[in-house]
Short mmCIF file of C-alpha atoms in Angstrom, two decimals:
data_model
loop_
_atom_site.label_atom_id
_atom_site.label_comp_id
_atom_site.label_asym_id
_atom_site.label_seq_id
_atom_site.Cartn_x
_atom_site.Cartn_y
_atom_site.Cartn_z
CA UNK A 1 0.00 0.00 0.00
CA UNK A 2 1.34 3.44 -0.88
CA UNK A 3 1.34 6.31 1.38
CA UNK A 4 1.44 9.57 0.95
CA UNK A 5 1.41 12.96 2.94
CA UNK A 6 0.87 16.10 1.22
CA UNK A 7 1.18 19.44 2.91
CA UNK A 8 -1.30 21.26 0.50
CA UNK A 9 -4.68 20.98 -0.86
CA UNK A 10 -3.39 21.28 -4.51
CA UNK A 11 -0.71 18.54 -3.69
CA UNK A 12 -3.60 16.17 -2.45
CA UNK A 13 -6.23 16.55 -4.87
CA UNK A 14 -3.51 15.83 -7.80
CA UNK A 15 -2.50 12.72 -5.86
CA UNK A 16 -6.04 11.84 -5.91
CA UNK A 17 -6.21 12.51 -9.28
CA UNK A 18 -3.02 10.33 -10.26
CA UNK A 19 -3.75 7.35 -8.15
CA UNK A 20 -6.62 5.22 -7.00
CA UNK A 21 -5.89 6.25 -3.96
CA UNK A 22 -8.37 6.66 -0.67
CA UNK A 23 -8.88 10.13 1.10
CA UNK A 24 -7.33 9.50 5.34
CA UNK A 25 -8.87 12.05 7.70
CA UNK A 26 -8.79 10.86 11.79
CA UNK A 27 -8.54 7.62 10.90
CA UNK A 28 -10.83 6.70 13.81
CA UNK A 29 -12.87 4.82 11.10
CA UNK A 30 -10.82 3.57 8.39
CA UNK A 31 -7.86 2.25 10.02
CA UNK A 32 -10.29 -0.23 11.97
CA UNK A 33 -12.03 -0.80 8.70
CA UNK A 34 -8.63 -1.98 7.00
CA UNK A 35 -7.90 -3.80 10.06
CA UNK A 36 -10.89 -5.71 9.92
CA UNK A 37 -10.68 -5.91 5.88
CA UNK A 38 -13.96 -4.13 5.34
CA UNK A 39 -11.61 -1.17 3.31
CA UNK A 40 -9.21 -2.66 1.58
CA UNK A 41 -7.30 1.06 -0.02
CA UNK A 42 -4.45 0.66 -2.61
CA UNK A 43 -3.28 4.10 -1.33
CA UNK A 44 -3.73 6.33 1.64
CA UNK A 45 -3.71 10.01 1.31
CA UNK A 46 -3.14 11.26 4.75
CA UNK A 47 -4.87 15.09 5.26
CA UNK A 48 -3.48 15.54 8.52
CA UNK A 49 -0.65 17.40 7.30
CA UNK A 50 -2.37 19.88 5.63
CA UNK A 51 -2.85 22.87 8.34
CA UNK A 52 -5.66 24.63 6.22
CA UNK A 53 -7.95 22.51 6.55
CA UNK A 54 -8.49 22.65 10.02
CA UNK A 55 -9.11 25.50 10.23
CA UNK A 56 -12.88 27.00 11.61
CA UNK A 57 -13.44 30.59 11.30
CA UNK A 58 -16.00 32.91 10.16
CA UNK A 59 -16.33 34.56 6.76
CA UNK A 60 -19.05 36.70 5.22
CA UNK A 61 -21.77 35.42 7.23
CA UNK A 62 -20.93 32.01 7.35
CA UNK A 63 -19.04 29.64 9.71
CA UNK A 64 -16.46 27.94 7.72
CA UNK A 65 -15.29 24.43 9.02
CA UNK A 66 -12.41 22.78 7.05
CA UNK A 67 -12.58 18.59 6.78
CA UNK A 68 -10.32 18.45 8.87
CA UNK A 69 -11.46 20.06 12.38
CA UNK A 70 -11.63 17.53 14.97
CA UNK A 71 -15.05 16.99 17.13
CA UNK A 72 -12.63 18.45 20.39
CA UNK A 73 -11.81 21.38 18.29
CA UNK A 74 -15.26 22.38 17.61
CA UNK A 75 -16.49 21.39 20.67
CA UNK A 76 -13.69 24.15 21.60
CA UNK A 77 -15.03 26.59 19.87
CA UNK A 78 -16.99 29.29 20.49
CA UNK A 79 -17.98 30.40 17.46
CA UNK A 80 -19.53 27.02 16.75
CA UNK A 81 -21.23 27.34 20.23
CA UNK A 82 -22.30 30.46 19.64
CA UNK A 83 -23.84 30.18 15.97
CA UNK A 84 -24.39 26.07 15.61
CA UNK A 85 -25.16 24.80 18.96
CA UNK A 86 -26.32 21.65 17.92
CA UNK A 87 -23.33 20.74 15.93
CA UNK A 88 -21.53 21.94 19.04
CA UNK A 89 -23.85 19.86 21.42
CA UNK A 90 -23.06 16.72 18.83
CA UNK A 91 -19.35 17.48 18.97
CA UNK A 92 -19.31 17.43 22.91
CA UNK A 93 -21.02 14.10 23.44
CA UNK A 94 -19.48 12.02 20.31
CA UNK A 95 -17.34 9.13 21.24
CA UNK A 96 -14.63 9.75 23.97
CA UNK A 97 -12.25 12.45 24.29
CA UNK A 98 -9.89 10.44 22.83
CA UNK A 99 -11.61 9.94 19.65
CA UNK A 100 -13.34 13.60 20.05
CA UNK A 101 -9.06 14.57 19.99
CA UNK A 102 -8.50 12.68 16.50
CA UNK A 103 -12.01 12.31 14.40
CA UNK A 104 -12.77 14.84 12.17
CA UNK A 105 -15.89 16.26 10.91
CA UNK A 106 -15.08 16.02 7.16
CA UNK A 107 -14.19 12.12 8.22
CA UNK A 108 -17.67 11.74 9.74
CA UNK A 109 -19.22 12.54 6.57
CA UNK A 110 -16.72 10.44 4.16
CA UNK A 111 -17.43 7.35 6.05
CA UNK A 112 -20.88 8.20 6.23
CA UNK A 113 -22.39 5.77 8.75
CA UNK A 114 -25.93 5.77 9.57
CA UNK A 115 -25.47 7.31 13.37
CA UNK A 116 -22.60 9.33 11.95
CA UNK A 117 -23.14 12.31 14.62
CA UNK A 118 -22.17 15.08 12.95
CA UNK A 119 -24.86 15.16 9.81
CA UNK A 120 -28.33 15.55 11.96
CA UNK A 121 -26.94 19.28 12.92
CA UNK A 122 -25.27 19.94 9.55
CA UNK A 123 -28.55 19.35 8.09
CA UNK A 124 -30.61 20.78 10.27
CA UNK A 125 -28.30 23.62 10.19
CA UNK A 126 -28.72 23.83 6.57
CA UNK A 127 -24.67 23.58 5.64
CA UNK A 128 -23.01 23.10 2.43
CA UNK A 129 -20.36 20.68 1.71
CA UNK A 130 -17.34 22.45 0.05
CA UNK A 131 -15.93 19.71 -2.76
CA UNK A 132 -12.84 20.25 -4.83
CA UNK A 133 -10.93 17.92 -7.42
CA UNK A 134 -8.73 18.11 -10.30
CA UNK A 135 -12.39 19.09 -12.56
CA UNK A 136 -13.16 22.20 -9.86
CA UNK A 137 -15.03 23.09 -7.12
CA UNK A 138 -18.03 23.41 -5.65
CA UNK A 139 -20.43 23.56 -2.93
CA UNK A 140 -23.77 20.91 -2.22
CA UNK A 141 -26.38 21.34 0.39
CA UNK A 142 -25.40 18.61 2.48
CA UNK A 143 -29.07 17.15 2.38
CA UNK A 144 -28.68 17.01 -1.66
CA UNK A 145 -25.58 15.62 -1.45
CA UNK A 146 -26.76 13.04 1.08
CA UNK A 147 -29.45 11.74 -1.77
CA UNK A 148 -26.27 10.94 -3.69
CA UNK A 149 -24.67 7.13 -4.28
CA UNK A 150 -22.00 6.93 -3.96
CA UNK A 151 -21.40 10.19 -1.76
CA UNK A 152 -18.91 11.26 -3.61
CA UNK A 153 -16.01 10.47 -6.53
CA UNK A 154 -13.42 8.76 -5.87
CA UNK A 155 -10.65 11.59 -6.54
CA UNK A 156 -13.04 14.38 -4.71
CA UNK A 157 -12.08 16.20 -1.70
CA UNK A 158 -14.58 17.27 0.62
CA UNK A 159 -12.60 20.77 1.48
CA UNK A 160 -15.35 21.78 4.40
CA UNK A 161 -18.33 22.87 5.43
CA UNK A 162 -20.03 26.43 5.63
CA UNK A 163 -23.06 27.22 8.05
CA UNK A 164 -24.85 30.13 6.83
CA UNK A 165 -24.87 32.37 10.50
CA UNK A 166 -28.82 32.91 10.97
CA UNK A 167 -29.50 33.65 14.34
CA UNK A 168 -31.42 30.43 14.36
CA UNK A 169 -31.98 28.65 17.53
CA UNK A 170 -31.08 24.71 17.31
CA UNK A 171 -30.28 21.88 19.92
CA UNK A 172 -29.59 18.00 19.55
CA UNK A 173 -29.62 14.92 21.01
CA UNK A 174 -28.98 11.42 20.95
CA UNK A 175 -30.11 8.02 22.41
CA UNK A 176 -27.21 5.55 23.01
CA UNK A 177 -26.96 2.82 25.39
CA UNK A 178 -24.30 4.57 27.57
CA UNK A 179 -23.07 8.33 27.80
CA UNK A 180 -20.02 8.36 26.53
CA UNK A 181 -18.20 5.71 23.65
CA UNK A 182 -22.23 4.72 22.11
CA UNK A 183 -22.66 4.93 18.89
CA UNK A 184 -26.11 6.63 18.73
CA UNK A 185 -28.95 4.75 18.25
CA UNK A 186 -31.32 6.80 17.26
CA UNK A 187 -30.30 11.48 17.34
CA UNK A 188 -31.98 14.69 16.34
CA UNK A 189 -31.17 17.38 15.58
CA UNK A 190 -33.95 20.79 15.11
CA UNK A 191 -33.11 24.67 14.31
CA UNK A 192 -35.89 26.92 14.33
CA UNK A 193 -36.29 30.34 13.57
CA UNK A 194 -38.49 32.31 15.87
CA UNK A 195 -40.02 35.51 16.16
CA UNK A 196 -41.54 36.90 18.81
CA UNK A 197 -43.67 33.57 20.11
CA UNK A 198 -43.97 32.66 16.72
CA UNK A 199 -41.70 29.45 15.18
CA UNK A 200 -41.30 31.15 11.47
CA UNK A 201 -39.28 28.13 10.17
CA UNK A 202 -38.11 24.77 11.31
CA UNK A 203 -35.50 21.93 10.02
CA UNK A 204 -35.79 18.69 11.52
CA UNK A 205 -32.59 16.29 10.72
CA UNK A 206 -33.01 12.49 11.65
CA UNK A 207 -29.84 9.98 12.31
CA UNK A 208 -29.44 6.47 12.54
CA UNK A 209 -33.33 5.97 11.48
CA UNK A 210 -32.54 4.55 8.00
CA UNK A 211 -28.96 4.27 5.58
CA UNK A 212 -28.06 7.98 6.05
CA UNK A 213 -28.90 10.97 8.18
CA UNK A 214 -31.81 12.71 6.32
CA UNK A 215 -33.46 16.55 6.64
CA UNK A 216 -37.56 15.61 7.04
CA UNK A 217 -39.14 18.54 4.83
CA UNK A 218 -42.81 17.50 5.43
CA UNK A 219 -41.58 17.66 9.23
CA UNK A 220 -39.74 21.20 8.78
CA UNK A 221 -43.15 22.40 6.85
CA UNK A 222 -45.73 21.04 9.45
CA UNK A 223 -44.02 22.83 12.05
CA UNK A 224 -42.78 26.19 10.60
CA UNK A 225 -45.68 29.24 11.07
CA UNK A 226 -47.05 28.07 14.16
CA UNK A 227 -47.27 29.57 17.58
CA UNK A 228 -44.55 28.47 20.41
CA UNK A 229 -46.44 26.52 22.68
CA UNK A 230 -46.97 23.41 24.55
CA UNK A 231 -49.12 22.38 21.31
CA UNK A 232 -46.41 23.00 19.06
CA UNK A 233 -44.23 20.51 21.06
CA UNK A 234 -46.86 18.15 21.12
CA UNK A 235 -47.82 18.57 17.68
CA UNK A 236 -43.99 17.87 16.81
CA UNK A 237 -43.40 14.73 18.71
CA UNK A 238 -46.58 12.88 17.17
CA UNK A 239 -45.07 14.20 13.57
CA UNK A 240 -41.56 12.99 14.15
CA UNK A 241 -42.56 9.67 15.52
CA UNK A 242 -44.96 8.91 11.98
CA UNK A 243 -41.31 10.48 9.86
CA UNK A 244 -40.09 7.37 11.85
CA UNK A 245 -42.76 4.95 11.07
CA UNK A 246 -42.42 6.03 7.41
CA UNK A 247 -38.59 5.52 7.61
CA UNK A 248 -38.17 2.46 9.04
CA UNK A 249 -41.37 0.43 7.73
CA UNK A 250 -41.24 -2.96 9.61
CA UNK A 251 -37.64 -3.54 10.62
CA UNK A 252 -36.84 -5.20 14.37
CA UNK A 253 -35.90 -1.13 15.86
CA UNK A 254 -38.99 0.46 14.37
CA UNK A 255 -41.20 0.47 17.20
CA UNK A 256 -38.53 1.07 19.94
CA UNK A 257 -36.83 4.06 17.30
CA UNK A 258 -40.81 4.75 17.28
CA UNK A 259 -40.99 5.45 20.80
CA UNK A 260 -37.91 6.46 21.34
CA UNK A 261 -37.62 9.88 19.13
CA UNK A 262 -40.18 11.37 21.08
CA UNK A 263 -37.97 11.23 24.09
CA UNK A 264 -34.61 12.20 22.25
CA UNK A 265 -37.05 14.88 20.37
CA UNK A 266 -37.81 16.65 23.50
CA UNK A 267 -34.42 16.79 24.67
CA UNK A 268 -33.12 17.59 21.11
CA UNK A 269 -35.35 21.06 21.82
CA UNK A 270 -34.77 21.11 25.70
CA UNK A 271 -32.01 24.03 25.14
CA UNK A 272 -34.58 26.22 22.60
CA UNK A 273 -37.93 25.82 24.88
CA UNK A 274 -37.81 25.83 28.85
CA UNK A 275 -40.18 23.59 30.89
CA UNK A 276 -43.97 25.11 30.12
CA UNK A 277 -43.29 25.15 26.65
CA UNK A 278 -41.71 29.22 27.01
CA UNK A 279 -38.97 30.37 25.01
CA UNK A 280 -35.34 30.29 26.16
CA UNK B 1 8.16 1.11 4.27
CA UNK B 2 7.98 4.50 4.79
CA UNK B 3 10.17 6.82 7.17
CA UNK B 4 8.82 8.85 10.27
CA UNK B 5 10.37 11.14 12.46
CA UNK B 6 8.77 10.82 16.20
CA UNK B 7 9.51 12.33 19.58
CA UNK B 8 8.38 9.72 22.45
CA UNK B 9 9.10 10.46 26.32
CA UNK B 10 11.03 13.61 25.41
CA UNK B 11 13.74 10.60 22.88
CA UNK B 12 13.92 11.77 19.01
CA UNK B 13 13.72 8.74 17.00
CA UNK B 14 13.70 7.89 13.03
CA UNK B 15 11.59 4.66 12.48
CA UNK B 16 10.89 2.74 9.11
CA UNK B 17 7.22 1.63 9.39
CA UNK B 18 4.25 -0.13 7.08
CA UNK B 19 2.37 2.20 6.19
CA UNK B 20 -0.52 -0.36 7.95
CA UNK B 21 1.21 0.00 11.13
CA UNK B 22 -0.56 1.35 13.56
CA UNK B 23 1.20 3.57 16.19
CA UNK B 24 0.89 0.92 19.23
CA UNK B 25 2.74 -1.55 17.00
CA UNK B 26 5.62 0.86 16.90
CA UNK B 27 5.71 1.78 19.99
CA UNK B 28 5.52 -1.62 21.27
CA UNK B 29 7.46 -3.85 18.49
CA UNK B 30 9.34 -1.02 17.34
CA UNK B 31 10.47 0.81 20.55
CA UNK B 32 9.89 -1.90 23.16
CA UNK B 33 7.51 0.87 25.16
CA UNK B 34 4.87 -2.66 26.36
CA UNK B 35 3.28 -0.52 29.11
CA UNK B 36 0.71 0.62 26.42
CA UNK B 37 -1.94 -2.16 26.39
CA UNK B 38 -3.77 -3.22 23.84
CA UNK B 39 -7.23 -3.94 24.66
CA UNK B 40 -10.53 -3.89 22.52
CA UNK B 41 -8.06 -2.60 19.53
CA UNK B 42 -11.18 -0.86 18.07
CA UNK B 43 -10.90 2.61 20.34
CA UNK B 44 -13.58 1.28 22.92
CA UNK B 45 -11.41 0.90 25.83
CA UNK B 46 -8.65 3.23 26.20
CA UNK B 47 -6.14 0.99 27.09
CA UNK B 48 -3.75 2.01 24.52
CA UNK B 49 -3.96 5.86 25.32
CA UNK B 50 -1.17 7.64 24.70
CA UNK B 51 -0.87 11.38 24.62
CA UNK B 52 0.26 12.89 20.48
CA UNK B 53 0.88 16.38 20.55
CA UNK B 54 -1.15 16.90 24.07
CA UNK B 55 -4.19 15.26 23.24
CA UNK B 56 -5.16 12.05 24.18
CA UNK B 57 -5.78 9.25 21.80
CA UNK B 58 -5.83 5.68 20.91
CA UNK B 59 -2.87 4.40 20.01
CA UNK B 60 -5.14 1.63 18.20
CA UNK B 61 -6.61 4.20 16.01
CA UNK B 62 -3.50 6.16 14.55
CA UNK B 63 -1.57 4.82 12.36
CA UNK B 64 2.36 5.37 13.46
CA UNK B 65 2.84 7.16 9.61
CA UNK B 66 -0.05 9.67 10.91
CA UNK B 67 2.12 10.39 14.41
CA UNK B 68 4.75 11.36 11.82
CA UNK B 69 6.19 14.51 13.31
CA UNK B 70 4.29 14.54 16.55
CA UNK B 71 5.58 14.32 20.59
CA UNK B 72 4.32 11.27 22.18
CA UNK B 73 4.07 10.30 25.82
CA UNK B 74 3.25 6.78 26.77
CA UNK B 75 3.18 5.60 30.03
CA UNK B 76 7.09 5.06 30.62
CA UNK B 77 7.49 8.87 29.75
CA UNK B 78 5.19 9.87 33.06
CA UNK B 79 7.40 8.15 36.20
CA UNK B 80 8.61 5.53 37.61
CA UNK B 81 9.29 3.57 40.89
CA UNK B 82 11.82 5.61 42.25
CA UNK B 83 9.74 8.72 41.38
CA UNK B 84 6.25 8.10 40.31
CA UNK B 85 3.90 11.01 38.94
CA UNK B 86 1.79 12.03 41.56
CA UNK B 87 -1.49 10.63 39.36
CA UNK B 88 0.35 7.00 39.97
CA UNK B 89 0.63 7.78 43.47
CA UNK B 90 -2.23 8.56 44.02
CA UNK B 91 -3.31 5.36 42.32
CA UNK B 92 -1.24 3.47 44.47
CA UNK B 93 -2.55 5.28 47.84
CA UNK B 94 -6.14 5.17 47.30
CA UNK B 95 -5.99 1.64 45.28
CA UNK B 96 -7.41 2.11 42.71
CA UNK B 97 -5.60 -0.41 40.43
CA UNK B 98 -6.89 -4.07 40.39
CA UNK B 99 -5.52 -5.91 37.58
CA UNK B 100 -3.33 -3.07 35.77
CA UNK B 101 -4.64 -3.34 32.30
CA UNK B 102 -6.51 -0.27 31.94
CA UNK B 103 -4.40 1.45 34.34
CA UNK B 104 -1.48 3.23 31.95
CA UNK B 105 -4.71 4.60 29.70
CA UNK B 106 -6.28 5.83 32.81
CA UNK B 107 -2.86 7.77 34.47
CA UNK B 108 -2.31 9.13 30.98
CA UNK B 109 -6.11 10.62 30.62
CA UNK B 110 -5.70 11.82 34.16
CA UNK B 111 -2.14 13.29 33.98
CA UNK B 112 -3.07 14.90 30.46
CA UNK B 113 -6.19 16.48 32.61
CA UNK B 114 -4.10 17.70 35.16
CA UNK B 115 -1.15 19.50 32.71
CA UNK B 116 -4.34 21.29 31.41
CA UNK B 117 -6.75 22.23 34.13
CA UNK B 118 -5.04 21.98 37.46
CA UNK B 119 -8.21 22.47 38.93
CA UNK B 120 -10.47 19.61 37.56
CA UNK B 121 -14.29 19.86 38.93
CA UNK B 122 -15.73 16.51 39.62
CA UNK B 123 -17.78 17.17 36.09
CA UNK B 124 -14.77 17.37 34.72
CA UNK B 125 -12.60 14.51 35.78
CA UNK B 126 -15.37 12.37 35.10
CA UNK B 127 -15.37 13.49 31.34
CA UNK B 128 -12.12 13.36 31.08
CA UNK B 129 -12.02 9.44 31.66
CA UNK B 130 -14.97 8.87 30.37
CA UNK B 131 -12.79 7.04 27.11
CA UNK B 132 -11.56 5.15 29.34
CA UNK B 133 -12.93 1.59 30.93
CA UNK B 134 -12.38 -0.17 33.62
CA UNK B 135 -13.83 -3.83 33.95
CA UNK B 136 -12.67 -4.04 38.07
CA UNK B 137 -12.85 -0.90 39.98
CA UNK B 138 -16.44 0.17 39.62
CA UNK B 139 -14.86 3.73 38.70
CA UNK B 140 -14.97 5.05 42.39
CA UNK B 141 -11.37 4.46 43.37
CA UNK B 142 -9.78 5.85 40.17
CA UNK B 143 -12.04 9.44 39.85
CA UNK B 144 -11.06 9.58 43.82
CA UNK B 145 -7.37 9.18 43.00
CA UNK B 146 -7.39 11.41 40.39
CA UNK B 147 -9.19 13.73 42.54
CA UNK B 148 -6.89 13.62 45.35
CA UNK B 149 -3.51 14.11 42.35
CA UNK B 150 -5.36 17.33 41.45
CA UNK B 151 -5.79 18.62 45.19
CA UNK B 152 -1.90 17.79 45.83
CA UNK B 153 -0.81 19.81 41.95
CA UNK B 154 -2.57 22.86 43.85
CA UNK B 155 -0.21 23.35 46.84
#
């Protein structure tokens, strides 16, 4: 297997381009998948070199996130906490702080696993994906790019993220079978906009219900133009629990996931609406 | 093979390695460092903790080509018998060490704590090993000990 460590973006995307070779973020992922034979790479490109792209800052309204910014880094950050607090949220409680220390977000969405923790805020935060190869650039809702198979081409980068800076209130949560070091069985993630008493707009993300985290529009239009209330709540948790009936159909988790969301929905809003159903 | 240049328990060292090779193998089969234990070897445990560039991860999980470049500290970096950190004293005192597997992981997450927050709330500590498990203790003994290194760093 070849190796190879490039210091620059440019450098790595024409390695990509010259060799079948396989993008390495953390690692946290792949280097048990080749352990266990399940990713089998000809080539590694290790990113971890490259300082630019871990970089998080803000620019023109957005939050900009490169691939390689660990979960500890944004759960660092306040910037994140301040503008994307349920990415932030995701990024404190994701595996341990040893894996928070080395996986990346960029890695979370290359290896793309069902309960990857990461996606259910993206979404729900409404970010673009920043993609770059040898052909260009560009930059993909996440929740298009999300409909895509496979995710992405083999010699494409994904450069970052950007999170347009809305003043939206969001929150997440998970259900796993312990706190820390669970992969999450079941996590939302909600940003609403409000005005006043009134919820204007609403995103609803899903993970782990299904093959891919997924942005329910049906649940993000029921919601959105409604007064902040008890109701609302209410009104959400029956919605989100027939999103997961739909999703799931009759496989073994559906009517534990079922149940379930209603619980991790509640806390997934717990940080925009206090107890009474009264705005933060 | 490919070359890396490493820095582990303050010892500069040039290493050929697969580029497979993850960075317990080298520090084990390489450098003959076998206090870091390999447990789960899927980054469950926290056994194989080391610290890389003050932060802590498992060693399971890197590969040694990625620690190319970095400053490692594994457990025979931290003390030893004649002087032992004052996390492994601590250990020792409150006994909080049963059967010593998980134990180098779990002074490593603690000291790494402690070089960064002398002042660790309860909240905290318990965070801070949460990557870390231990299938004897019950937990109590350790977050005490760890507790009672931080209250000693303060005088």
């Amino acid at each position: 297997m070849k190796y190879f460590q490039p210091y620059s973006v440019e450098e790595a995307i024409e390695i990509a381009h010259a060799s079948e070779s396989t993008f390495l973020a953390g690692g946290t992922d792949l280097v048990l998948h080749m352990r266990t034979g399940k990713a089998q790479p000809s080539g590694l490109i290790d990113l971890g070199k490259i300082s630019v792209l871990r970089e998080i800052k803000e620019v023109d309204g957005f939050i900009e996130i490169g691939s390689m910014a660990t979960f500890a880094e944004l759960g660092n950050s306040e910037l994140v906490a301040q503008n994307a607090y349920a990415l932030w949220q995701a990024c404190q409680s994701m595996g341990s702080p040893q894996i928070r220390n080395q996986a990346t977000l960029g890695g979370n969405l290359g290896n793309c696993s069902p309960a990857a923790d990461g996606l259910p805020p993206l979404l729900a935060l409404g970010a673009e994906v920043h993609l770059i190869s040898q052909e260009g650039e560009e930059f993909v809702p996440l929740s298009t790019l999300l409909s895509r198979t496979p995710l992405l081409g083999q010699n494409t980068l994904i450069r970052g993220f950007r999170i347009p800076i809305t003043g939206w209130q969001s929150g997440f949560s998970k259900l796993g079978r312990r706190r820390a070091l669970a992969i999450a069985r079941l996590s939302v993630a909600v940003a609403v906009e409000i005005n006043g008493t009134r919820v204007e707009n609403v995103r609803v993300a899903l993970g782990a219900v299904g093959r891919r985290a997924f942005l329910s529009e049906s649940l993000g239009r029921e919601l959105s133009g409604l007064e902040l209330n008890g109701a609302w709540l209410e009104k959400g948790v029956l919605e989100v629990q027939q999103i997961v009936r739909e999703a799931l159909g009759a496989r073994a988790s559906a009517p534990y996931k079922r149940t379930a969301v209603s619980g991790v929905f509640r806390e997934a809003l717990a940080s925009i609406i206090t107890e009474g159903g009264t705005q933060a | 093979m490919i070359e890396i240049k490493l820095v582990v328990n303050d010892k500069p060292y040039t290493l050929e390695v697969e580029p497979s090779e993850r960075l317990i193998d080298a520090l084990r089969n390489r450098l003959g460092l076998l206090g870091t234990k390999e447990g789960c070897g899927e980054g469950e445990c926290g056994a194989c903790t080391v610290i890389m560039d003050g932060k802590t991860v498992n060693s399971c999980l890197v590969l040694a080509a990625q620690a190319n470049g970095s400053v490692i500290t594994s457990i025979e970096g931290v003390g030893n018998r004649r002087s032992p950190h004052r996390v492994q004293k601590a250990f020792v005192e409150v006994g909080a060490v049963q059967c010593g597997f998980c134990t180098p992981g779990m002074v490593l997450s603690a000291k790494n704590l402690l070089d960064k927050n002398s002042k660790p709330s309860n909240e905290e500590i318990g965070i801070a090993m949460s990557g870390n498990l231990c299938r004897c203790t019950g937990y109590d003994k350790i977050l005490r000990a760890v507790k009672i290194a931080a209250e000693e760093g303060k005088e």
